[in-house]
Coordinates of C-alpha atoms in Angstrom, one line a residue:
M64 CA -22.3 71.7 -17.6
I65 CA -24.6 68.5 -18.8
K66 CA -24.9 65.7 -16.5
Q67 CA -23.7 62.5 -17.6
S68 CA -25.3 58.9 -17.1
G69 CA -23.6 55.2 -18.2
F70 CA -20.3 54.2 -17.6
S71 CA -17.0 55.9 -18.9
L72 CA -14.1 54.6 -21.2
L73 CA -12.1 54.3 -18.5
E74 CA -14.5 52.1 -16.6
V75 CA -15.6 50.0 -18.6
M76 CA -11.8 49.0 -20.1
L77 CA -10.8 48.0 -16.4
S78 CA -13.7 45.8 -15.9
V79 CA -13.0 43.8 -19.6
V80 CA -9.2 43.9 -17.2
I81 CA -10.7 42.5 -14.6
A82 CA -12.7 40.2 -16.3
G83 CA -9.8 38.5 -18.3
I84 CA -8.3 38.1 -15.3
A85 CA -10.4 35.7 -13.3
L86 CA -11.3 34.0 -16.1
L87 CA -7.7 33.3 -16.9
G88 CA -8.3 32.2 -13.1
L89 CA -11.0 30.1 -13.7
A90 CA -9.5 28.6 -16.8
A91 CA -5.6 27.8 -14.7
A92 CA -7.9 25.6 -11.4
Q93 CA -10.0 24.1 -14.5
L94 CA -7.1 22.7 -15.9
K95 CA -5.5 21.5 -12.8
S96 CA -8.8 19.6 -11.7
L97 CA -8.3 18.4 -15.1
Q98 CA -4.6 17.2 -14.1
Y99 CA -6.0 15.5 -10.9
A100 CA -9.2 14.0 -12.2
T101 CA -7.2 12.3 -15.0
N102 CA -4.2 11.4 -12.1
S103 CA -7.1 9.5 -10.1
F104 CA -8.4 8.0 -12.9
N105 CA -4.9 6.1 -13.4
Y106 CA -4.7 5.5 -9.3
T107 CA -8.0 3.3 -9.7
V108 CA -7.0 1.5 -12.4
S109 CA -3.7 0.8 -10.8
L110 CA -5.4 -0.6 -8.1
V111 CA -7.8 -2.2 -10.2
Q112 CA -4.8 -4.0 -11.5
G113 CA -2.2 -4.8 -9.0
Q114 CA -5.5 -6.9 -7.9
N115 CA -5.1 -8.8 -10.5
T116 CA -1.7 -9.4 -9.7
L117 CA -2.6 -10.6 -7.0
E118 CA -5.6 -13.3 -7.9
R119 CA -3.5 -14.4 -10.7
I120 CA -0.8 -15.8 -8.0
W121 CA -3.4 -17.3 -6.1
P122 CA -3.8 -20.5 -8.7
R123 CA -0.2 -21.0 -8.3
L124 CA 0.0 -20.5 -4.4
C125 CA 1.0 -23.8 -3.3
E126 CA 3.5 -24.7 -6.6
L127 CA 5.5 -21.5 -5.3
Q128 CA 5.1 -22.5 -1.8
T129 CA 6.3 -26.0 -2.0
T130 CA 7.0 -27.7 -5.2
N131 CA 9.0 -25.5 -7.6
P132 CA 9.9 -21.9 -6.3
A133 CA 11.8 -21.1 -8.6
L134 CA 8.9 -20.3 -10.5
F135 CA 8.3 -16.8 -9.3
T136 CA 11.5 -15.6 -11.1
D137 CA 10.1 -17.5 -14.7
A138 CA 10.0 -14.8 -17.6
N139 CA 7.1 -15.9 -18.8
F140 CA 5.5 -16.4 -14.5
R141 CA 6.0 -12.6 -14.5
A142 CA 4.9 -11.7 -17.5
S143 CA 1.6 -13.7 -16.6
L144 CA 1.4 -10.9 -14.0
D145 CA 1.7 -7.4 -15.6
P146 CA -0.6 -5.1 -16.1
Q147 CA -2.9 -5.6 -19.4
I148 CA -2.1 -2.2 -19.9
D149 CA 1.4 -1.3 -21.3
D150 CA 0.6 2.4 -19.4
Y151 CA 1.0 1.0 -16.6
Q152 CA 4.4 -1.1 -14.6
L153 CA 3.9 -3.9 -11.9
S154 CA 7.2 -3.9 -9.9
L155 CA 7.3 -7.5 -8.0
P156 CA 9.8 -8.5 -4.8
A157 CA 12.8 -10.8 -6.4
A158 CA 11.3 -13.5 -5.0
Y159 CA 8.3 -15.2 -3.3
A160 CA 7.0 -14.6 0.3
H161 CA 4.2 -15.2 2.4
D162 CA 4.1 -11.3 2.9
M163 CA 5.1 -8.7 0.4
Q164 CA 4.8 -5.8 -0.8
I165 CA 4.0 -5.2 -5.1
T166 CA 3.7 -1.3 -6.7
V167 CA 1.8 -0.3 -10.1
S168 CA 2.9 2.7 -11.3
W169 CA 2.3 5.0 -14.0
A170 CA 3.7 7.8 -15.8
D171 CA 1.6 11.3 -15.7
E172 CA 4.0 14.2 -16.8
R173 CA 1.6 17.0 -15.7
I174 CA 2.3 16.1 -12.4
K175 CA 5.1 17.8 -10.8
Q176 CA 6.4 16.0 -7.5
Q177 CA 9.0 17.7 -5.7
D178 CA 9.3 14.5 -2.8
P179 CA 9.8 11.6 -5.3
A180 CA 9.6 10.1 -1.5
Q181 CA 6.0 10.5 -2.2
L182 CA 5.4 9.6 -5.6
E183 CA 1.2 10.3 -6.3
N184 CA 1.8 8.3 -9.9
Q185 CA 2.2 4.8 -8.0
I186 CA 0.3 2.5 -5.5
T187 CA 1.9 0.2 -3.1
L188 CA -0.1 -2.7 -2.0
N189 CA 0.7 -5.6 0.7
A190 CA -0.2 -8.7 0.1
S191 CA -0.4 -11.5 2.4
Y192 CA -1.0 -15.2 1.5
P193 CA -1.3 -18.0 4.0
E194 CA 1.2 -20.9 4.3
L195 CA 0.1 -23.7 2.7
P196 CA 0.8 -27.3 4.1
V197 CA 3.1 -29.6 2.0
G198 CA 1.3 -31.7 -0.5
C199 CA -1.4 -29.2 -0.8
I200 CA -3.4 -29.2 -4.4

């Protein structure tokens, strides 16, 4: 009997199958990582968009609180508060309040969510504005 050295064809084929399965698993993990990285980017941008909205209210705060509270429901004023990027949607309360929540959301079909109460594609900011005296400027 001749002594063999090396691998048999069956051993090589089995190792190729195992390596292929491992590479497919790594590719799936990389894809999921990229999906969450994009969602993290959207989360950061939506925080900036929400903060910009809160900052745009400050110059009109006296008017909103004392002379023209209906300004908050004005379509043009609300349009001026919208995010600059169309991929993000802003949700404001119906009327101005000193303490209010604003929500910025975005669409990401790659992130599958089972529970709507734990959405990963929106942020909510709590704003608290001081009560200004009558006649503020």
